[in-house]
Amino acid sequence: MSHPDKLIRKGLPKGHFKDVAVRFLLGGGTYFIVLIAALLFGKIIVDGAPVLFKAEAPFVDFDFLTAKNQTLHVFDDAQGTRHQLPASEYSEYLKKNEGKEIFNEQSYSYSGGGIAGPIVGTALLTVGSMIIALFFGVCAAIYLSEYAKQSPFIHAVRLAILNLAGIPSIVFGLFGFSVFVLAVPVITAAPSDRSLLVIPLLIGDYVMSFQGWNSSLMAGCATLACMILPVIITASEESLRAVPQGFRDASLAMGATRWQTIRKCVLPFSLPGILTSSLLSIARVAGETAPIMFTAAVAAKDDLPWQGLKSPFDLLSSQVQALPYHIYTLAARIPNSEYTQRAQFGSVFVFLLLVAFLSAGSMILRAKLRAKLKW
């Protein structure tokens, strides 16, 4: 090889310009999406952060986070000063200034006060639906991965689960309304007039009445759980199947039962993958509006979900506010003006922070669990 440089092809390789064009096209599409997302989140942060944060200590407007949302009253007094007062302060103003005239009065529903009710309702819906979905989802994944024999029926079940993941959320909302709100059986001594079927239980006056749970926290959690079940089942099954078969064989060879093997040798090593599925689901559960519109959410509520209840279990049968539905109400039903922007952008900003904290918590927990596992 006396002249190795001759082996190097001179000039541009064949198809160079096509590769460059494809690279710029794909890169351009990617950065365009990033740009749109940056503009969207930038707008929310620029307009929403001043609502939550302030320049003076303690630098966070805790009143906005802890106060209930109220109607905002905007008016001018006799001196021409413009006032913006939530309903409670507006009533006090009228008492103190009885007899004085006010001018140009306008009111904006849900635009005054804070967003304590929607924050609490969102947290309750998220926690409740995740508990239900993780329990049934992990149980189904264990059965499909560890117990079910491979057959056309099992393949059909897996295909059905995958197809469920693509169904629009509004369909899950209608499903939850027709099943959990109107038709789920309830054991009661006073069945509703709209009960679909009543079965006597021969225990006192109690009957099984197919009358549903009405619009309630329980119905909303069950509907949201159904919506995220496909993601949790699929991700959990893949995580279980990723655990080496040798772990199972070694455990069974030592005399352990199938369930002991799953509980001690398989589940601990699949937990990071299961938490990944929960991570993906938390953000979706917290941000869905359509399913809870029909099953659990209410636009305005005077008390927090647990206030005024006779029993802790009554919490499950009470309606709740939720941040996504609150934002939808503010954006779609309230006239847009400078007086409603505080509630709109502040609610959206807090909602993004809430989703970010929930996701960050799941990621930290997953990282800690993964660090403890040595394969």
Coordinates of C-alpha atoms in Angstrom, one line a residue:
M1 CA 0.0 0.0 0.0
S2 CA 2.4 2.7 -1.3
H3 CA -0.2 5.4 -1.8
P4 CA -2.9 5.0 0.9
D5 CA -4.3 8.5 0.3
K6 CA -5.5 7.3 -3.1
L7 CA -7.9 4.9 -1.3
I8 CA -9.7 7.8 0.2
R9 CA -12.5 9.0 -2.1
K10 CA -12.2 12.6 -3.0
G11 CA -15.1 15.0 -2.9
L12 CA -18.5 14.6 -1.3
P13 CA -19.9 11.1 -0.9
K14 CA -22.9 10.0 -2.9
G15 CA -26.2 11.1 -1.4
H16 CA -24.5 13.7 0.8
F17 CA -27.0 16.5 0.0
K18 CA -30.0 14.2 0.5
D19 CA -28.7 13.3 4.0
V20 CA -28.1 16.9 4.8
A21 CA -31.7 17.8 3.7
V22 CA -33.2 15.0 5.7
R23 CA -31.2 16.0 8.8
F24 CA -32.3 19.6 8.5
L25 CA -35.9 18.6 7.9
L26 CA -36.0 16.4 11.0
G27 CA -34.0 18.8 13.1
G28 CA -36.2 21.7 11.9
G29 CA -39.4 19.8 12.9
T30 CA -38.0 19.0 16.3
Y31 CA -36.8 22.5 17.1
F32 CA -40.1 23.9 15.8
I33 CA -42.0 21.8 18.4
V34 CA -39.5 22.9 21.1
L35 CA -40.0 26.5 20.1
I36 CA -43.8 26.3 20.3
A37 CA -43.6 24.6 23.7
A38 CA -41.2 27.2 24.9
L39 CA -43.4 30.0 23.8
L40 CA -46.5 28.4 25.4
F41 CA -44.8 27.7 28.7
G42 CA -43.1 31.1 28.6
K43 CA -46.4 32.9 28.3
I44 CA -47.8 30.9 31.2
I45 CA -44.8 31.6 33.4
V46 CA -44.6 35.3 32.5
D47 CA -48.3 35.9 33.2
G48 CA -48.8 33.3 36.0
A49 CA -45.7 33.7 38.1
P50 CA -46.5 37.2 39.3
V51 CA -49.9 35.9 40.6
L52 CA -48.2 33.4 42.8
F53 CA -45.0 35.1 43.7
K54 CA -44.4 38.6 45.0
A55 CA -41.4 40.8 45.7
E56 CA -41.9 41.0 49.5
A57 CA -41.4 38.3 52.1
P58 CA -42.6 35.5 52.2
F59 CA -42.4 35.9 48.4
V60 CA -45.3 33.5 47.9
D61 CA -49.0 34.7 47.8
F62 CA -50.3 32.0 50.2
D63 CA -53.7 33.7 50.2
F64 CA -54.1 32.6 46.5
L65 CA -53.2 29.0 47.4
T66 CA -55.3 28.7 50.6
A67 CA -58.4 30.9 50.0
K68 CA -61.6 29.7 48.4
N69 CA -62.5 31.0 45.0
Q70 CA -65.1 33.7 45.0
T71 CA -66.9 36.1 42.7
L72 CA -64.9 39.2 42.0
H73 CA -66.7 42.5 42.2
V74 CA -65.3 45.5 40.3
F75 CA -66.8 49.0 40.9
D76 CA -66.1 52.7 41.3
D77 CA -66.8 54.7 44.4
A78 CA -68.1 58.2 44.6
Q79 CA -64.5 59.6 44.4
G80 CA -63.9 57.6 41.2
T81 CA -61.6 55.1 42.8
R82 CA -61.9 51.6 41.2
H83 CA -62.2 48.7 43.6
Q84 CA -61.6 44.9 42.9
L85 CA -63.0 42.9 45.9
P86 CA -63.9 39.3 46.3
A87 CA -67.4 38.5 47.5
S88 CA -66.6 38.4 51.2
E89 CA -64.7 41.7 51.2
Y90 CA -67.4 43.2 49.0
S91 CA -70.0 42.4 51.6
E92 CA -67.9 44.0 54.3
Y93 CA -67.4 47.1 52.2
L94 CA -71.1 47.5 51.6
K95 CA -71.7 47.3 55.4
K96 CA -69.1 49.9 56.2
N97 CA -70.2 52.2 53.5
E98 CA -74.0 51.8 53.8
G99 CA -75.8 54.5 52.0
K100 CA -72.9 55.4 49.7
E101 CA -73.4 54.9 46.0
I102 CA -71.2 52.7 43.8
F103 CA -70.9 53.0 40.1
N104 CA -70.0 50.8 37.1
E105 CA -70.4 47.6 39.1
Q106 CA -69.4 44.4 37.3
S107 CA -69.0 40.9 38.7
Y108 CA -66.8 38.0 37.5
S109 CA -67.6 34.5 38.8
Y110 CA -64.7 32.4 40.3
S111 CA -62.2 35.2 39.6
G112 CA -61.7 36.4 43.1
G113 CA -60.2 34.8 46.2
G114 CA -57.9 31.8 45.7
I115 CA -57.9 28.3 44.4
A116 CA -57.7 26.1 47.6
G117 CA -60.8 24.0 46.6
P118 CA -59.5 23.1 43.1
I119 CA -56.1 22.2 44.5
V120 CA -57.5 19.9 47.2
G121 CA -59.9 18.3 44.7
T122 CA -57.2 17.6 42.2
A123 CA -55.0 16.0 44.8
L124 CA -57.9 13.8 46.0
L125 CA -58.8 12.7 42.5
T126 CA -55.2 12.0 41.6
V127 CA -54.4 10.0 44.8
G128 CA -57.7 8.0 44.7
S129 CA -57.5 7.1 41.0
M130 CA -53.8 6.1 41.3
I131 CA -54.5 3.8 44.2
I132 CA -57.3 2.1 42.3
A133 CA -55.4 1.9 39.0
L134 CA -52.2 0.7 40.5
F135 CA -53.9 -2.1 42.5
F136 CA -56.0 -3.5 39.6
G137 CA -53.3 -2.7 37.0
V138 CA -50.5 -4.5 38.8
C139 CA -52.7 -7.4 39.6
A140 CA -53.7 -7.8 36.0
A141 CA -50.1 -7.4 34.9
I142 CA -49.0 -10.1 37.3
Y143 CA -51.6 -12.5 36.0
L144 CA -50.8 -11.8 32.4
S145 CA -47.1 -12.1 32.9
E146 CA -46.7 -14.8 35.5
Y147 CA -49.8 -17.0 35.5
A148 CA -51.7 -16.8 32.1
K149 CA -50.8 -19.3 29.5
Q150 CA -50.0 -17.9 26.1
S151 CA -53.0 -18.4 23.9
P152 CA -55.0 -16.6 21.3
F153 CA -57.4 -15.4 24.0
I154 CA -54.6 -13.9 26.1
H155 CA -53.2 -12.2 22.9
A156 CA -56.7 -10.8 22.3
V157 CA -56.9 -9.5 25.8
R158 CA -53.5 -7.7 25.4
L159 CA -54.7 -6.2 22.1
A160 CA -57.9 -5.0 23.7
I161 CA -55.9 -3.4 26.5
L162 CA -53.6 -1.6 24.0
N163 CA -56.7 -0.4 22.1
L164 CA -58.2 1.0 25.3
A165 CA -55.2 3.3 25.6
G166 CA -56.2 5.1 22.4
I167 CA -59.8 5.8 23.3
P168 CA -60.6 9.5 23.8
S169 CA -61.0 10.7 27.4
I170 CA -64.5 12.0 26.7
V171 CA -65.6 8.4 26.0
F172 CA -64.3 7.3 29.4
G173 CA -66.2 10.2 30.9
L174 CA -69.4 9.0 29.3
F175 CA -68.6 5.5 30.4
G176 CA -68.0 6.6 33.9
F177 CA -71.2 8.6 33.9
S178 CA -73.4 5.7 32.7
V179 CA -71.7 3.0 34.9
F180 CA -70.4 4.6 38.1
V181 CA -72.8 7.5 38.4
L182 CA -76.0 5.8 37.3
A183 CA -75.8 2.0 37.5
V184 CA -73.2 0.7 40.0
P185 CA -75.0 -1.4 42.7
V186 CA -75.3 0.1 46.2
I187 CA -76.4 -1.6 49.4
T188 CA -79.0 0.7 51.0
A189 CA -82.2 0.7 53.0
A190 CA -83.7 3.5 50.9
P191 CA -83.3 2.8 47.2
S192 CA -83.5 5.7 44.8
D193 CA -86.5 6.2 42.5
R194 CA -84.3 6.0 39.5
S195 CA -82.8 2.7 40.5
L196 CA -82.4 0.3 37.5
L197 CA -82.9 -2.8 39.6
V198 CA -83.5 -3.6 43.3
I199 CA -82.6 -7.0 44.8
P200 CA -83.7 -7.8 48.4
L201 CA -80.8 -9.0 50.6
L202 CA -83.1 -10.5 53.3
I203 CA -81.0 -8.6 56.0
G204 CA -83.4 -6.1 57.6
D205 CA -84.6 -3.6 55.0
Y206 CA -81.4 -3.6 53.1
V207 CA -81.5 -4.1 49.3
M208 CA -79.0 -4.0 46.5
S209 CA -80.0 -1.1 44.4
F210 CA -78.4 -0.5 41.0
Q211 CA -78.6 3.3 41.3
G212 CA -75.0 4.4 41.0
W213 CA -72.8 6.6 43.2
N214 CA -74.1 9.9 41.8
S215 CA -71.6 12.5 40.8
S216 CA -69.0 12.1 43.5
L217 CA -65.3 11.8 44.3
M218 CA -65.6 8.0 44.2
A219 CA -67.1 8.0 40.7
G220 CA -64.5 10.4 39.4
C221 CA -61.6 8.3 40.9
A222 CA -63.0 5.1 39.3
T223 CA -63.5 6.7 35.9
L224 CA -59.9 8.2 35.9
A225 CA -58.6 4.8 37.1
C226 CA -60.2 3.1 34.1
M227 CA -58.7 5.6 31.8
I228 CA -55.1 5.0 32.9
L229 CA -55.4 1.2 33.5
P230 CA -54.1 0.3 30.0
V231 CA -50.9 2.3 30.5
I232 CA -50.2 0.8 33.9
I233 CA -51.0 -2.8 32.8
T234 CA -48.8 -2.6 29.7
A235 CA -45.9 -0.9 31.4
S236 CA -46.1 -3.1 34.5
E237 CA -46.2 -6.3 32.4
E238 CA -43.2 -5.3 30.4
S239 CA -41.4 -4.5 33.6
L240 CA -42.2 -7.9 35.1
R241 CA -41.2 -9.7 32.0
A242 CA -37.8 -7.8 32.0
V243 CA -36.8 -9.6 35.3
P244 CA -34.5 -12.4 34.3
Q245 CA -36.1 -15.9 34.3
G246 CA -33.2 -17.2 36.3
F247 CA -34.5 -15.3 39.4
R248 CA -37.7 -17.3 39.2
D249 CA -36.0 -20.6 38.5
A250 CA -33.6 -20.2 41.4
S251 CA -36.4 -19.3 43.8
L252 CA -38.6 -22.2 42.7
A253 CA -35.6 -24.6 43.0
M254 CA -35.2 -23.5 46.6
G255 CA -38.7 -24.6 47.4
A256 CA -40.6 -21.3 47.2
T257 CA -44.1 -21.2 45.9
R258 CA -45.1 -19.3 42.8
W259 CA -46.6 -16.4 44.8
Q260 CA -43.5 -16.2 47.1
T261 CA -41.3 -16.1 44.1
I262 CA -43.3 -13.2 42.6
R263 CA -43.6 -11.3 45.8
K264 CA -39.9 -11.7 46.9
C265 CA -37.9 -12.1 43.7
V266 CA -39.9 -10.5 40.8
L267 CA -42.0 -7.6 42.1
P268 CA -39.1 -5.7 43.9
F269 CA -37.0 -5.7 40.7
S270 CA -39.9 -4.5 38.6
L271 CA -40.9 -1.6 40.9
P272 CA -38.9 1.0 38.9
G273 CA -40.8 0.1 35.8
I274 CA -44.1 0.2 37.6
L275 CA -43.3 3.6 39.0
T276 CA -42.5 4.7 35.5
S277 CA -46.0 3.9 34.4
S278 CA -47.4 5.7 37.4
L279 CA -45.2 8.7 36.5
L280 CA -46.8 8.8 33.1
S281 CA -50.3 8.4 34.5
I282 CA -50.1 11.0 37.3
A283 CA -49.7 13.8 34.8
R284 CA -52.6 12.6 32.7
V285 CA -54.9 12.0 35.7
A286 CA -54.2 15.5 37.1
G287 CA -54.8 17.2 33.8
E288 CA -57.9 15.5 32.4
T289 CA -61.1 17.5 32.3
A290 CA -63.6 15.5 30.2
P291 CA -63.9 12.5 32.5
I292 CA -64.5 14.5 35.7
M293 CA -67.0 16.8 34.1
F294 CA -69.6 14.1 34.1
T295 CA -68.6 12.2 37.2
A296 CA -67.1 14.3 40.0
A297 CA -66.3 18.0 39.4
V298 CA -68.3 21.0 40.4
A299 CA -67.6 24.5 39.3
A300 CA -68.0 26.1 42.7
K301 CA -68.3 24.8 46.3
D302 CA -68.4 26.8 49.4
D303 CA -66.6 24.3 51.6
L304 CA -63.6 22.1 51.2
P305 CA -64.5 18.4 50.5
W306 CA -64.2 17.3 54.2
Q307 CA -65.9 20.3 55.8
G308 CA -69.5 19.7 57.1
L309 CA -69.4 15.9 56.8
K310 CA -70.8 13.6 59.5
S311 CA -68.6 10.7 58.6
P312 CA -65.2 10.4 56.9
F313 CA -66.7 8.1 54.3
D314 CA -69.1 10.9 53.2
L315 CA -66.0 12.4 51.6
L316 CA -66.2 9.7 48.9
S317 CA -69.8 10.6 48.0
S318 CA -69.2 14.4 47.8
Q319 CA -68.5 16.4 44.7
V320 CA -65.2 18.2 44.5
Q321 CA -63.6 21.0 42.6
A322 CA -60.6 20.3 40.3
L323 CA -58.0 22.6 38.8
P324 CA -58.6 21.4 35.1
Y325 CA -62.3 22.0 35.4
H326 CA -61.8 25.3 37.2
I327 CA -59.4 26.4 34.3
Y328 CA -62.0 25.2 31.7
T329 CA -64.7 27.2 33.5
L330 CA -62.6 30.4 33.7
A331 CA -61.5 30.1 30.1
A332 CA -64.8 29.0 28.4
R333 CA -67.6 30.4 30.5
I334 CA -66.3 33.6 32.1
P335 CA -66.0 36.7 29.9
N336 CA -62.3 37.3 29.3
S337 CA -61.1 40.6 30.7
E338 CA -58.2 42.0 32.6
Y339 CA -60.0 41.1 35.8
T340 CA -60.2 37.4 35.1
Q341 CA -56.6 37.0 33.9
R342 CA -55.2 36.8 37.4
A343 CA -57.4 33.7 38.2
Q344 CA -56.8 32.2 34.7
F345 CA -53.0 32.4 34.5
G346 CA -52.5 31.9 38.2
S347 CA -54.6 28.6 38.1
V348 CA -52.7 27.4 35.0
F349 CA -49.3 28.2 36.6
V350 CA -50.1 26.5 39.8
F351 CA -51.5 23.5 37.9
L352 CA -48.2 23.1 36.0
L353 CA -46.2 23.4 39.2
L354 CA -48.5 20.7 40.8
V355 CA -47.9 18.3 37.9
A356 CA -44.2 19.0 38.0
F357 CA -43.9 18.3 41.7
L358 CA -45.9 15.0 41.4
S359 CA -43.7 13.9 38.5
A360 CA -40.5 15.0 40.2
G361 CA -41.6 13.0 43.3
S362 CA -42.2 9.9 41.3
M363 CA -38.9 10.3 39.5
I364 CA -36.9 10.7 42.7
L365 CA -38.7 7.6 44.2
R366 CA -38.0 5.6 41.1
A367 CA -34.3 6.6 41.2
K368 CA -33.9 5.7 44.8
L369 CA -35.5 2.3 44.3
R370 CA -33.4 1.6 41.2
A371 CA -30.2 2.5 43.1
K372 CA -31.0 -0.1 45.8
L373 CA -31.4 -2.9 43.2
K374 CA -28.3 -4.8 42.2
W375 CA -28.7 -7.2 39.3

